[in-house]
């Protein structure tokens, strides 16, 4: 059973459908017990960092997510769900994140030749070929992005792929059982579905 | 590097595709899911679903339809038409829309843009601007192009960007349906004034129209409806043409 955490931050339905496409048993939930019982956790999300943390807090989900991740349960954070893994975000002052990964979340610099949000199809430059999530992808596949913020990990070792938009930013992170993608696999056609399949194949 | 996007638009009326009748290859050309699937296979970058009766008749976009599309198509899509408030936006996003487009209500209650972008993030809030040329400027129209809003389109474009819109869907009412090409002057004026992505819409008729609006016009994406519906060109043909001329596209 895969727990897709529903904390009122959108996008749940497409994520759920993408997993079900491969016959995965999913449960869309905000119940701590169900999350504990699940085999894997997916944290989707679009929207504001601060608001997302408040919604998780309201549902008393912060400690259960932390505990399950520390235990080694496979976890996939998508877009905002990936950003929440970090310690804090420049969005809305200095909102605190889950702090699973060291680092912060920053906004793209607003300059003349760089439109914000970064919206559309862009390439992944995969630098961790052994990352199980990115298995069997071409070297620089196109995926769909839709975001204004991006993570800056402290530890370069967690960077599995980057993407160029004005500069190279981190688009996939990986640390043991914890995976995070800045793009939307559920909206990235075949490439995205392959990533979802890869996540399902994790033990 | 980010690619330029080609976006087919599907007008939806009572849950059915309007203008889709020429899709002879499809079992049911009025079925939004089937048409969306076809565009998906043609490498469309995104889709836009516009509930064309919604705003006028004050109907809400059918959530079930959005769910059905999201279940079948793993491509980003925007839904617009009849969006009245925060709950509406939340429901559409939860049902699987990547972005929600607001038009009339954004003009009536500009605070909706800031509130929605604060709540859901700028990246999923699209403001649709229907503009029509007047002497020296462009007038914004609402209610599906029926009512002049008394707003200058350039002023409004800057304003919505300031309020937190993540994208502008800019339709030229003068060029829409003419197939004479996108409105270069309007598009250029807006793209050079705002720093958020702009989708140019209205007037696509030839391959070179896409090229010029995405290069000279500064548009980030180009939208067309009937050109694709009537299969004059496929999305793939447009993208190949662009690629051959050095425009970065996903193929």
mmCIF file of N, CA and C in Angstrom, chain A residues 116, chain B residues 113 117 122 127 129 155-168 193-196:
data_model
loop_
_atom_site.group_PDB
_atom_site.id
_atom_site.type_symbol
_atom_site.label_atom_id
_atom_site.label_comp_id
_atom_site.label_asym_id
_atom_site.label_seq_id
_atom_site.Cartn_x
_atom_site.Cartn_y
_atom_site.Cartn_z
ATOM 1 N N UNK A 116 9.666 33.986 -14.410
ATOM 2 C CA UNK A 116 9.295 33.205 -13.232
ATOM 3 C C UNK A 116 7.771 33.233 -13.155
ATOM 4 N N UNK B 113 -6.877 36.950 -7.641
ATOM 5 C CA UNK B 113 -5.582 36.544 -8.195
ATOM 6 C C UNK B 113 -4.551 36.426 -7.075
ATOM 7 N N UNK B 117 -3.053 32.892 -5.707
ATOM 8 C CA UNK B 117 -1.634 32.590 -5.919
ATOM 9 C C UNK B 117 -0.916 32.422 -4.579
ATOM 10 N N UNK B 122 1.716 30.748 -7.438
ATOM 11 C CA UNK B 122 1.532 31.464 -8.703
ATOM 12 C C UNK B 122 1.485 30.528 -9.897
ATOM 13 N N UNK B 127 -4.120 33.893 -15.815
ATOM 14 C CA UNK B 127 -5.160 34.878 -16.092
ATOM 15 C C UNK B 127 -5.320 34.990 -17.604
ATOM 16 N N UNK B 129 -6.652 36.855 -20.793
ATOM 17 C CA UNK B 129 -7.004 38.223 -21.189
ATOM 18 C C UNK B 129 -7.484 38.196 -22.639
ATOM 19 N N UNK B 155 -2.084 47.561 -19.339
ATOM 20 C CA UNK B 155 -2.177 47.877 -17.910
ATOM 21 C C UNK B 155 -2.597 46.637 -17.122
ATOM 22 N N UNK B 156 -3.589 45.957 -17.642
ATOM 23 C CA UNK B 156 -4.143 44.787 -16.950
ATOM 24 C C UNK B 156 -3.127 43.638 -16.885
ATOM 25 N N UNK B 157 -2.386 43.444 -17.960
ATOM 26 C CA UNK B 157 -1.372 42.391 -17.983
ATOM 27 C C UNK B 157 -0.322 42.636 -16.902
ATOM 28 N N UNK B 158 0.124 43.884 -16.804
ATOM 29 C CA UNK B 158 1.122 44.224 -15.776
ATOM 30 C C UNK B 158 0.529 44.031 -14.386
ATOM 31 N N UNK B 159 -0.718 44.431 -14.258
ATOM 32 C CA UNK B 159 -1.406 44.342 -12.960
ATOM 33 C C UNK B 159 -1.534 42.880 -12.505
ATOM 34 N N UNK B 160 -1.952 41.989 -13.409
ATOM 35 C CA UNK B 160 -2.154 40.596 -12.992
ATOM 36 C C UNK B 160 -0.818 39.937 -12.622
ATOM 37 N N UNK B 161 0.239 40.336 -13.322
ATOM 38 C CA UNK B 161 1.566 39.799 -12.992
ATOM 39 C C UNK B 161 1.963 40.251 -11.592
ATOM 40 N N UNK B 162 1.673 41.517 -11.313
ATOM 41 C CA UNK B 162 1.965 42.091 -10.001
ATOM 42 C C UNK B 162 1.171 41.388 -8.899
ATOM 43 N N UNK B 163 -0.065 41.047 -9.218
ATOM 44 C CA UNK B 163 -0.948 40.413 -8.224
ATOM 45 C C UNK B 163 -0.589 38.949 -7.978
ATOM 46 N N UNK B 164 0.261 38.396 -8.844
ATOM 47 C CA UNK B 164 0.711 37.034 -8.568
ATOM 48 C C UNK B 164 0.281 35.979 -9.576
ATOM 49 N N UNK B 165 -0.276 36.409 -10.710
ATOM 50 C CA UNK B 165 -0.604 35.426 -11.752
ATOM 51 C C UNK B 165 0.690 34.768 -12.224
ATOM 52 N N UNK B 166 0.621 33.489 -12.546
ATOM 53 C CA UNK B 166 1.811 32.774 -12.984
ATOM 54 C C UNK B 166 1.953 32.739 -14.488
ATOM 55 N N UNK B 167 0.910 33.085 -15.174
ATOM 56 C CA UNK B 167 0.936 33.015 -16.634
ATOM 57 C C UNK B 167 -0.227 33.836 -17.189
ATOM 58 N N UNK B 168 -0.030 34.323 -18.411
ATOM 59 C CA UNK B 168 -1.104 35.054 -19.087
ATOM 60 C C UNK B 168 -1.475 34.307 -20.364
ATOM 61 N N UNK B 193 6.486 43.592 -21.558
ATOM 62 C CA UNK B 193 6.139 44.366 -20.355
ATOM 63 C C UNK B 193 6.034 43.521 -19.100
ATOM 64 N N UNK B 194 5.875 42.219 -19.242
ATOM 65 C CA UNK B 194 5.738 41.375 -18.045
ATOM 66 C C UNK B 194 6.838 40.318 -18.010
ATOM 67 N N UNK B 195 7.097 39.800 -16.811
ATOM 68 C CA UNK B 195 8.144 38.786 -16.671
ATOM 69 C C UNK B 195 7.580 37.421 -16.261
ATOM 70 N N UNK B 196 6.348 37.163 -16.672
ATOM 71 C CA UNK B 196 5.770 35.833 -16.481
ATOM 72 C C UNK B 196 5.477 35.260 -17.872
#
